[in-house]
Amino acid sequence: MNNKKSLFIGKQANSAAGIKAVFISLQQILSRMSVKNSFKVLSKLNQKDGVDCPGCAWPDPSHRSKLGEFCENGVKAIAEEAMENRVDPIFFSKYSVKELQQQSDYWLGQQGRLTHPMILKENETHYTPISWSEANKIIGQELNTLSHPNEAAFYTSGRTSNEAAFLYQLFVRMYGTNNLPDCSNMCHESSGVALSKTVGIGKGSVTLDDLYKAELILIFGQNPATNHPRMLSCLEKAKKNGAKVVAINPLKEAGLMNFKNPQTPKGILANGTDIADLYLQIKINEDVALLKAVMIKLFHLSEKNPKILDQEFITQKTEGFQQFKEELLTHNLENLINRTGLSTKEIDTLVELIAQRNKIITCWGMGLTQHVNGVDNIQEVVNLLLIKGSIGKEGAGTCPVRGHSNVQGDRTMGIAEKPSKELLDKIAENFGFTPPKEHGYSVVDAITAMYHKKVKVFIGMGGNFLSAAPDTHYTTKALENCNLTVHISTKLNRSHLTPGKTALILPSMGRTDKYIKNGKAQFVTVENSMGVVHSSKGALTPPSDFVESEPVIVANIAKATLKQNKVHWDFLIQDYDHIRDLIAKTINGFENYNERVKQPIGFELPNGARTGNFTTPNKKANFTINKLSDISLESDDFIMMTTRSHDQFNTTIYGLDDRYRGIYNGRMVVFINPEDAKKIGLQKGDKISLYNNYNNIKRQVDDFSVVPYNIPKGCIATYYPESNPLVPIDLTANLSHTPSSKSVKVKIKKS
Ligand SMILES: Nc1nc2c(c(=O)[nH]1)N[C@H]1C(S)=C(S)[C@@H](COP(=O)(O)OP(=O)(O)OC[C@H]3O[C@@H](n4cnc5c(=O)[nH]c(N)nc54)[C@H](O)[C@@H]3O)O[C@H]1N2
Ligand SMILES: Nc1nc2c(c(=O)[nH]1)N[C@H]1C(S)=C(S)[C@@H](COP(=O)(O)OP(=O)(O)OC[C@H]3O[C@@H](n4cnc5c(=O)[nH]c(N)nc54)[C@H](O)[C@@H]3O)O[C@H]1N2
Ligand code: SF4
Ligand SMILES: [Mo]
């Protein structure tokens, strides 16, 4: 972190990583952990039989570098989890909840790991210690006094292991509800919905090997240098093999321009590798317009050269082509191009690149999913792949780049508010009860239900529900309306400070913690962004004797809650192999789980789209007709995206710098086009408020500083979670209900 106290606005970087990344990661870990523990954990990070990085879900290559198979932000994730500071009962006796509410997210995180179960009793000012058995008893009692199990909601964040997630969903369904909202609802839900409908699987189709073999990689709405840093070494390799890369992003992100690989002499001593061959600085939420313009141009070109499109693939493998084409050609090309803010020349360059290549991979992140038309965005990306026959073969396909390290695995384990019939049937068959069929609440639905007191108990398996959710003030009220809020957490966060009538904090082990049961070191399993399941074994002594592993926490809550126990919970937590045996019997693709996961690099789950066997009801890949974005703006409205800085993991703030964007010592900033700033009389550093008026409700945040920046006109960017109070609870994506946190209308006024 920079040492200056006040916000400093410097220059935007045009290259990512390099030797600086190595220094910063070392500084980060050594300021939080001993040299011995730092070395111990880093030497095992992402190595076979080692600790899986708790950061993002980017996959590990099958060959692991001895120099270290991790990135700067992986080290930050480790340092944040395994730091040696402690939040213990003495800490809680020192600070009241009110006092803690005044502290920043950064400060809360720096206080250290939670060590003891704590309770905030009704009308009390301080959390006090409680025993595990007392805490579980309270949870069981509260859950059993509800008039229906649907009055409770069970949230999951994507760090939870397969073993914990499987037990958690089993317990929740035995209890009697499908209210299993999870962080996916705010994240790649739009991808899941769009991909399930079009290609039959809600996950990506490509492997790392496909990326190395691709001829063209299109990266939409994703900032890999910060959020998936090792993707850059993969892109570097793909480029070496001849791939062209196109970045489609309103912001010029450093890592998409150039990457200095700190593991190569070139990356340290020379200029690094240029990543994007073409950089399209599109306006926010105009990706459908761009894709439609590109596809119209491809159809025009194909009249002279039919080979540009894969007619055979279209005929044999797809459905809905004619209707799609007819609708597409009704659009006015000039209008589409104007909407994007790009020049015809830029679009023609992209069209040329696509026309000449067949092995195309599309990658995307939150820049596509978090819009009202998020599902349309992704379906339109699929349409492009389908006309090119670029899915179901080597070097081609879909690559939604997932967020948390096991967010994909949690869904596979059955954390879903809309479970499949196949899953429910298997649960019924294996566990001898009829699981509820009625769909449960997603994140946004759960918040609304808590707000209206229809949900009275909230349990969070990891995560920071309050800060991650939209409409912060509304969500605060929603949590406060509960009778009981329970957070199973590694670190203190703002959700602990918006308690229900009674609140519990249950301290959990994290990925880095060594867990020994009956003399045997237990490991957990996770699934990466490309559907590979592998193990993770902790390396460090847990922060106290009172923290518990997630599966044990779930099993004990289940025991304290369920009246009839058809599951032998104690047996399951004696050895995690026992849990995996049940997963093998219940979840498709996990046959011989214990055996296969012990292979050094794990195993791949079935993926029809990967092999061109589409598992949609009609067994075809389906074309879709998608809507352009539809936001009516007043003359003084801007469209705001909320995004991540380089120094955060979602709501966990590692530091106050975003060096790739030239921001130091502050997060309350608004990136705005310099001409827009001038037009409304704003200068660098001016203090402003942002506000909007959706449904006649005024939402406002204050004390933001102006940063004139390279961003298209009419668009602004802020950091999440500071600007979440501006994201209306009901501004969500059609079908996926993902909060539209990348396109929020706002107005600006000087403070
Ligand atoms: N270090 C670190 N790693 C992380 C995380 C973290 O917070 N920190 N979070 C994890 C999680 S849970 C997730 S989901 C991922 C998130 O990874 P990303 O998807 O990279 O997340 P964001 O920072 O939200 O960045 C979104 C990108 O979309 C662009 N964008 C915004 N609007 C649009 C648009 O309308 N169109 C296009 N084409 N682009 C747009 C933004 O400029 C930005 O570059 O990262 C994961 N990894
Ligand atoms: N405006 C806006 N809002 C967004 C987004 C955005 O781009 N813009 N992004 C959305 C996205 S993509 C996501 S995924 C969500 C993230 O939402 P969440 O997943 O709810 O948030 P995190 O910040 O990842 O959760 C951090 C907390 O998890 C706990 N934790 C960490 N590791 C472990 C562990 O191993 N076990 C347990 N039990 N607890 C652990 C710690 O206590 C920590 O404080 O936010 C969403 N919100
Ligand atoms: S790319 Fe993601 S998973 Fe890999 S080391 Fe970095 S943060 Fe961890
Ligand atoms: Mo995410």
mmCIF file with all atom_site columns, N, CA and C in Angstrom, residues 572-617:
data_model
loop_
_atom_site.group_PDB
_atom_site.id
_atom_site.type_symbol
_atom_site.label_atom_id
_atom_site.label_alt_id
_atom_site.label_comp_id
_atom_site.label_asym_id
_atom_site.label_entity_id
_atom_site.label_seq_id
_atom_site.pdbx_PDB_ins_code
_atom_site.Cartn_x
_atom_site.Cartn_y
_atom_site.Cartn_z
_atom_site.occupancy
_atom_site.B_iso_or_equiv
_atom_site.pdbx_formal_charge
_atom_site.auth_seq_id
_atom_site.auth_comp_id
_atom_site.auth_asym_id
_atom_site.auth_atom_id
_atom_site.pdbx_PDB_model_num
ATOM 1   N N  . LEU A 1 572 ? -20.253 -39.263 9.048   1.00 0.00 ? 572 LEU A N  1
ATOM 2   C CA . LEU A 1 572 ? -19.793 -38.524 7.856   1.00 0.00 ? 572 LEU A CA 1
ATOM 3   C C  . LEU A 1 572 ? -18.591 -37.647 8.164   1.00 0.00 ? 572 LEU A C  1
ATOM 4   N N  . ILE A 1 573 ? -18.599 -37.023 9.347   1.00 0.00 ? 573 ILE A N  1
ATOM 5   C CA . ILE A 1 573 ? -17.501 -36.092 9.628   1.00 0.00 ? 573 ILE A CA 1
ATOM 6   C C  . ILE A 1 573 ? -16.302 -36.767 10.305  1.00 0.00 ? 573 ILE A C  1
ATOM 7   N N  . GLN A 1 574 ? -16.408 -38.060 10.517  1.00 0.00 ? 574 GLN A N  1
ATOM 8   C CA . GLN A 1 574 ? -15.244 -38.798 11.024  1.00 0.00 ? 574 GLN A CA 1
ATOM 9   C C  . GLN A 1 574 ? -14.122 -38.799 9.996   1.00 0.00 ? 574 GLN A C  1
ATOM 10  N N  . ASP A 1 575 ? -14.514 -38.846 8.723   1.00 0.00 ? 575 ASP A N  1
ATOM 11  C CA . ASP A 1 575 ? -13.548 -38.943 7.637   1.00 0.00 ? 575 ASP A CA 1
ATOM 12  C C  . ASP A 1 575 ? -14.255 -38.399 6.387   1.00 0.00 ? 575 ASP A C  1
ATOM 13  N N  . TYR A 1 576 ? -13.669 -37.401 5.753   1.00 0.00 ? 576 TYR A N  1
ATOM 14  C CA . TYR A 1 576 ? -14.374 -36.794 4.613   1.00 0.00 ? 576 TYR A CA 1
ATOM 15  C C  . TYR A 1 576 ? -14.568 -37.765 3.451   1.00 0.00 ? 576 TYR A C  1
ATOM 16  N N  . ASP A 1 577 ? -13.809 -38.854 3.449   1.00 0.00 ? 577 ASP A N  1
ATOM 17  C CA . ASP A 1 577 ? -14.059 -39.886 2.429   1.00 0.00 ? 577 ASP A CA 1
ATOM 18  C C  . ASP A 1 577 ? -15.510 -40.353 2.501   1.00 0.00 ? 577 ASP A C  1
ATOM 19  N N  . HIS A 1 578 ? -16.063 -40.378 3.723   1.00 0.00 ? 578 HIS A N  1
ATOM 20  C CA . HIS A 1 578 ? -17.448 -40.839 3.887   1.00 0.00 ? 578 HIS A CA 1
ATOM 21  C C  . HIS A 1 578 ? -18.420 -39.886 3.183   1.00 0.00 ? 578 HIS A C  1
ATOM 22  N N  . ILE A 1 579 ? -18.131 -38.604 3.276   1.00 0.00 ? 579 ILE A N  1
ATOM 23  C CA . ILE A 1 579 ? -19.014 -37.631 2.590   1.00 0.00 ? 579 ILE A CA 1
ATOM 24  C C  . ILE A 1 579 ? -18.890 -37.836 1.078   1.00 0.00 ? 579 ILE A C  1
ATOM 25  N N  . ARG A 1 580 ? -17.636 -38.016 0.634   1.00 0.00 ? 580 ARG A N  1
ATOM 26  C CA . ARG A 1 580 ? -17.437 -38.171 -0.821  1.00 0.00 ? 580 ARG A CA 1
ATOM 27  C C  . ARG A 1 580 ? -18.111 -39.438 -1.352  1.00 0.00 ? 580 ARG A C  1
ATOM 28  N N  . ASP A 1 581 ? -18.205 -40.468 -0.510  1.00 0.00 ? 581 ASP A N  1
ATOM 29  C CA . ASP A 1 581 ? -18.925 -41.670 -0.960  1.00 0.00 ? 581 ASP A CA 1
ATOM 30  C C  . ASP A 1 581 ? -20.391 -41.354 -1.234  1.00 0.00 ? 581 ASP A C  1
ATOM 31  N N  . LEU A 1 582 ? -20.969 -40.503 -0.383  1.00 0.00 ? 582 LEU A N  1
ATOM 32  C CA . LEU A 1 582 ? -22.380 -40.126 -0.607  1.00 0.00 ? 582 LEU A CA 1
ATOM 33  C C  . LEU A 1 582 ? -22.516 -39.251 -1.852  1.00 0.00 ? 582 LEU A C  1
ATOM 34  N N  . ILE A 1 583 ? -21.543 -38.360 -2.044  1.00 0.00 ? 583 ILE A N  1
ATOM 35  C CA . ILE A 1 583 ? -21.584 -37.503 -3.241  1.00 0.00 ? 583 ILE A CA 1
ATOM 36  C C  . ILE A 1 583 ? -21.517 -38.404 -4.484  1.00 0.00 ? 583 ILE A C  1
ATOM 37  N N  . ALA A 1 584 ? -20.650 -39.395 -4.436  1.00 0.00 ? 584 ALA A N  1
ATOM 38  C CA . ALA A 1 584 ? -20.489 -40.302 -5.583  1.00 0.00 ? 584 ALA A CA 1
ATOM 39  C C  . ALA A 1 584 ? -21.818 -40.973 -5.938  1.00 0.00 ? 584 ALA A C  1
ATOM 40  N N  . LYS A 1 585 ? -22.608 -41.280 -4.910  1.00 0.00 ? 585 LYS A N  1
ATOM 41  C CA . LYS A 1 585 ? -23.887 -41.962 -5.155  1.00 0.00 ? 585 LYS A CA 1
ATOM 42  C C  . LYS A 1 585 ? -24.971 -41.010 -5.657  1.00 0.00 ? 585 LYS A C  1
ATOM 43  N N  . THR A 1 586 ? -24.779 -39.708 -5.377  1.00 0.00 ? 586 THR A N  1
ATOM 44  C CA . THR A 1 586 ? -25.883 -38.767 -5.586  1.00 0.00 ? 586 THR A CA 1
ATOM 45  C C  . THR A 1 586 ? -25.685 -37.854 -6.802  1.00 0.00 ? 586 THR A C  1
ATOM 46  N N  . ILE A 1 587 ? -24.448 -37.457 -7.052  1.00 0.00 ? 587 ILE A N  1
ATOM 47  C CA . ILE A 1 587 ? -24.234 -36.419 -8.078  1.00 0.00 ? 587 ILE A CA 1
ATOM 48  C C  . ILE A 1 587 ? -23.608 -37.035 -9.336  1.00 0.00 ? 587 ILE A C  1
ATOM 49  N N  . ASN A 1 588 ? -24.231 -36.741 -10.453 1.00 0.00 ? 588 ASN A N  1
ATOM 50  C CA . ASN A 1 588 ? -23.774 -37.260 -11.732 1.00 0.00 ? 588 ASN A CA 1
ATOM 51  C C  . ASN A 1 588 ? -22.321 -36.854 -12.028 1.00 0.00 ? 588 ASN A C  1
ATOM 52  N N  . GLY A 1 589 ? -21.516 -37.804 -12.441 1.00 0.00 ? 589 GLY A N  1
ATOM 53  C CA . GLY A 1 589 ? -20.127 -37.503 -12.824 1.00 0.00 ? 589 GLY A CA 1
ATOM 54  C C  . GLY A 1 589 ? -19.123 -37.762 -11.722 1.00 0.00 ? 589 GLY A C  1
ATOM 55  N N  . PHE A 1 590 ? -19.604 -38.159 -10.519 1.00 0.00 ? 590 PHE A N  1
ATOM 56  C CA . PHE A 1 590 ? -18.688 -38.325 -9.378  1.00 0.00 ? 590 PHE A CA 1
ATOM 57  C C  . PHE A 1 590 ? -18.478 -39.803 -8.994  1.00 0.00 ? 590 PHE A C  1
ATOM 58  N N  . GLU A 1 591 ? -18.749 -40.697 -9.934  1.00 0.00 ? 591 GLU A N  1
ATOM 59  C CA . GLU A 1 591 ? -18.559 -42.118 -9.656  1.00 0.00 ? 591 GLU A CA 1
ATOM 60  C C  . GLU A 1 591 ? -17.098 -42.347 -9.217  1.00 0.00 ? 591 GLU A C  1
ATOM 61  N N  . ASN A 1 592 ? -16.897 -43.251 -8.285  1.00 0.00 ? 592 ASN A N  1
ATOM 62  C CA . ASN A 1 592 ? -15.544 -43.537 -7.748  1.00 0.00 ? 592 ASN A CA 1
ATOM 63  C C  . ASN A 1 592 ? -14.806 -42.260 -7.323  1.00 0.00 ? 592 ASN A C  1
ATOM 64  N N  . TYR A 1 593 ? -15.529 -41.385 -6.706  1.00 0.00 ? 593 TYR A N  1
ATOM 65  C CA . TYR A 1 593 ? -14.992 -40.051 -6.366  1.00 0.00 ? 593 TYR A CA 1
ATOM 66  C C  . TYR A 1 593 ? -13.677 -40.162 -5.588  1.00 0.00 ? 593 TYR A C  1
ATOM 67  N N  . ASN A 1 594 ? -13.709 -40.945 -4.512  1.00 0.00 ? 594 ASN A N  1
ATOM 68  C CA . ASN A 1 594 ? -12.522 -41.000 -3.656  1.00 0.00 ? 594 ASN A CA 1
ATOM 69  C C  . ASN A 1 594 ? -11.284 -41.493 -4.386  1.00 0.00 ? 594 ASN A C  1
ATOM 70  N N  . GLU A 1 595 ? -11.511 -42.416 -5.266  1.00 0.00 ? 595 GLU A N  1
ATOM 71  C CA . GLU A 1 595 ? -10.376 -42.955 -6.023  1.00 0.00 ? 595 GLU A CA 1
ATOM 72  C C  . GLU A 1 595 ? -9.866  -41.922 -7.018  1.00 0.00 ? 595 GLU A C  1
ATOM 73  N N  . ARG A 1 596 ? -10.820 -41.352 -7.797  1.00 0.00 ? 596 ARG A N  1
ATOM 74  C CA . ARG A 1 596 ? -10.399 -40.475 -8.898  1.00 0.00 ? 596 ARG A CA 1
ATOM 75  C C  . ARG A 1 596 ? -9.817  -39.155 -8.409  1.00 0.00 ? 596 ARG A C  1
ATOM 76  N N  . VAL A 1 597 ? -10.310 -38.671 -7.262  1.00 0.00 ? 597 VAL A N  1
ATOM 77  C CA . VAL A 1 597 ? -9.828  -37.363 -6.827  1.00 0.00 ? 597 VAL A CA 1
ATOM 78  C C  . VAL A 1 597 ? -8.410  -37.464 -6.242  1.00 0.00 ? 597 VAL A C  1
ATOM 79  N N  . LYS A 1 598 ? -7.997  -38.689 -5.968  1.00 0.00 ? 598 LYS A N  1
ATOM 80  C CA . LYS A 1 598 ? -6.636  -38.840 -5.437  1.00 0.00 ? 598 LYS A CA 1
ATOM 81  C C  . LYS A 1 598 ? -5.593  -38.865 -6.558  1.00 0.00 ? 598 LYS A C  1
ATOM 82  N N  . GLN A 1 599 ? -6.041  -38.866 -7.817  1.00 0.00 ? 599 GLN A N  1
ATOM 83  C CA . GLN A 1 599 ? -5.069  -38.718 -8.902  1.00 0.00 ? 599 GLN A CA 1
ATOM 84  C C  . GLN A 1 599 ? -4.464  -37.316 -8.785  1.00 0.00 ? 599 GLN A C  1
ATOM 85  N N  . PRO A 1 600 ? -3.193  -37.180 -9.155  1.00 0.00 ? 600 PRO A N  1
ATOM 86  C CA . PRO A 1 600 ? -2.508  -35.912 -8.886  1.00 0.00 ? 600 PRO A CA 1
ATOM 87  C C  . PRO A 1 600 ? -3.209  -34.660 -9.424  1.00 0.00 ? 600 PRO A C  1
ATOM 88  N N  . ILE A 1 601 ? -3.854  -34.761 -10.602 1.00 0.00 ? 601 ILE A N  1
ATOM 89  C CA . ILE A 1 601 ? -4.491  -33.525 -11.092 1.00 0.00 ? 601 ILE A CA 1
ATOM 90  C C  . ILE A 1 601 ? -6.016  -33.615 -11.099 1.00 0.00 ? 601 ILE A C  1
ATOM 91  N N  . GLY A 1 602 ? -6.558  -34.589 -10.359 1.00 0.00 ? 602 GLY A N  1
ATOM 92  C CA . GLY A 1 602 ? -8.013  -34.683 -10.240 1.00 0.00 ? 602 GLY A CA 1
ATOM 93  C C  . GLY A 1 602 ? -8.647  -35.272 -11.494 1.00 0.00 ? 602 GLY A C  1
ATOM 94  N N  . PHE A 1 603 ? -9.909  -34.906 -11.722 1.00 0.00 ? 603 PHE A N  1
ATOM 95  C CA . PHE A 1 603 ? -10.609 -35.473 -12.892 1.00 0.00 ? 603 PHE A CA 1
ATOM 96  C C  . PHE A 1 603 ? -11.589 -34.451 -13.459 1.00 0.00 ? 603 PHE A C  1
ATOM 97  N N  . GLU A 1 604 ? -11.937 -34.686 -14.737 1.00 0.00 ? 604 GLU A N  1
ATOM 98  C CA . GLU A 1 604 ? -12.833 -33.776 -15.451 1.00 0.00 ? 604 GLU A CA 1
ATOM 99  C C  . GLU A 1 604 ? -14.273 -34.258 -15.366 1.00 0.00 ? 604 GLU A C  1
ATOM 100 N N  . LEU A 1 605 ? -15.198 -33.357 -15.155 1.00 0.00 ? 605 LEU A N  1
ATOM 101 C CA . LEU A 1 605 ? -16.613 -33.735 -15.116 1.00 0.00 ? 605 LEU A CA 1
ATOM 102 C C  . LEU A 1 605 ? -17.170 -33.834 -16.538 1.00 0.00 ? 605 LEU A C  1
ATOM 103 N N  . PRO A 1 606 ? -18.259 -34.619 -16.707 1.00 0.00 ? 606 PRO A N  1
ATOM 104 C CA . PRO A 1 606 ? -18.847 -34.716 -18.056 1.00 0.00 ? 606 PRO A CA 1
ATOM 105 C C  . PRO A 1 606 ? -19.288 -33.336 -18.550 1.00 0.00 ? 606 PRO A C  1
ATOM 106 N N  . ASN A 1 607 ? -19.121 -33.092 -19.840 1.00 0.00 ? 607 ASN A N  1
ATOM 107 C CA . ASN A 1 607 ? -19.482 -31.795 -20.406 1.00 0.00 ? 607 ASN A CA 1
ATOM 108 C C  . ASN A 1 607 ? -19.867 -32.005 -21.873 1.00 0.00 ? 607 ASN A C  1
ATOM 109 N N  . GLY A 1 608 ? -21.182 -32.106 -22.093 1.00 0.00 ? 608 GLY A N  1
ATOM 110 C CA . GLY A 1 608 ? -21.678 -32.393 -23.447 1.00 0.00 ? 608 GLY A CA 1
ATOM 111 C C  . GLY A 1 608 ? -21.242 -31.347 -24.461 1.00 0.00 ? 608 GLY A C  1
ATOM 112 N N  . ALA A 1 609 ? -21.346 -30.071 -24.082 1.00 0.00 ? 609 ALA A N  1
ATOM 113 C CA . ALA A 1 609 ? -21.025 -29.000 -25.036 1.00 0.00 ? 609 ALA A CA 1
ATOM 114 C C  . ALA A 1 609 ? -19.563 -29.094 -25.492 1.00 0.00 ? 609 ALA A C  1
ATOM 115 N N  . ARG A 1 610 ? -18.713 -29.622 -24.602 1.00 0.00 ? 610 ARG A N  1
ATOM 116 C CA . ARG A 1 610 ? -17.278 -29.741 -24.942 1.00 0.00 ? 610 ARG A CA 1
ATOM 117 C C  . ARG A 1 610 ? -17.075 -30.678 -26.136 1.00 0.00 ? 610 ARG A C  1
ATOM 118 N N  . THR A 1 611 ? -17.924 -31.699 -26.210 1.00 0.00 ? 611 THR A N  1
ATOM 119 C CA . THR A 1 611 ? -17.738 -32.701 -27.272 1.00 0.00 ? 611 THR A CA 1
ATOM 120 C C  . THR A 1 611 ? -18.777 -32.556 -28.385 1.00 0.00 ? 611 THR A C  1
ATOM 121 N N  . GLY A 1 612 ? -19.586 -31.512 -28.311 1.00 0.00 ? 612 GLY A N  1
ATOM 122 C CA . GLY A 1 612 ? -20.584 -31.293 -29.368 1.00 0.00 ? 612 GLY A CA 1
ATOM 123 C C  . GLY A 1 612 ? -21.839 -32.131 -29.198 1.00 0.00 ? 612 GLY A C  1
ATOM 124 N N  . ASN A 1 613 ? -21.991 -32.761 -28.027 1.00 0.00 ? 613 ASN A N  1
ATOM 125 C CA . ASN A 1 613 ? -23.233 -33.505 -27.760 1.00 0.00 ? 613 ASN A CA 1
ATOM 126 C C  . ASN A 1 613 ? -24.091 -32.660 -26.827 1.00 0.00 ? 613 ASN A C  1
ATOM 127 N N  . PHE A 1 614 ? -24.912 -31.837 -27.421 1.00 0.00 ? 614 PHE A N  1
ATOM 128 C CA . PHE A 1 614 ? -25.630 -30.842 -26.626 1.00 0.00 ? 614 PHE A CA 1
ATOM 129 C C  . PHE A 1 614 ? -26.740 -31.498 -25.815 1.00 0.00 ? 614 PHE A C  1
ATOM 130 N N  . THR A 1 615 ? -26.751 -31.220 -24.522 1.00 0.00 ? 615 THR A N  1
ATOM 131 C CA . THR A 1 615 ? -27.679 -31.904 -23.622 1.00 0.00 ? 615 THR A CA 1
ATOM 132 C C  . THR A 1 615 ? -28.939 -31.066 -23.360 1.00 0.00 ? 615 THR A C  1
ATOM 133 N N  . THR A 1 616 ? -29.328 -30.308 -24.369 1.00 0.00 ? 616 THR A N  1
ATOM 134 C CA . THR A 1 616 ? -30.602 -29.569 -24.299 1.00 0.00 ? 616 THR A CA 1
ATOM 135 C C  . THR A 1 616 ? -31.736 -30.576 -24.549 1.00 0.00 ? 616 THR A C  1
ATOM 136 N N  . PRO A 1 617 ? -33.001 -30.207 -24.215 1.00 0.00 ? 617 PRO A N  1
ATOM 137 C CA . PRO A 1 617 ? -34.093 -31.164 -24.449 1.00 0.00 ? 617 PRO A CA 1
ATOM 138 C C  . PRO A 1 617 ? -34.166 -31.640 -25.905 1.00 0.00 ? 617 PRO A C  1
#
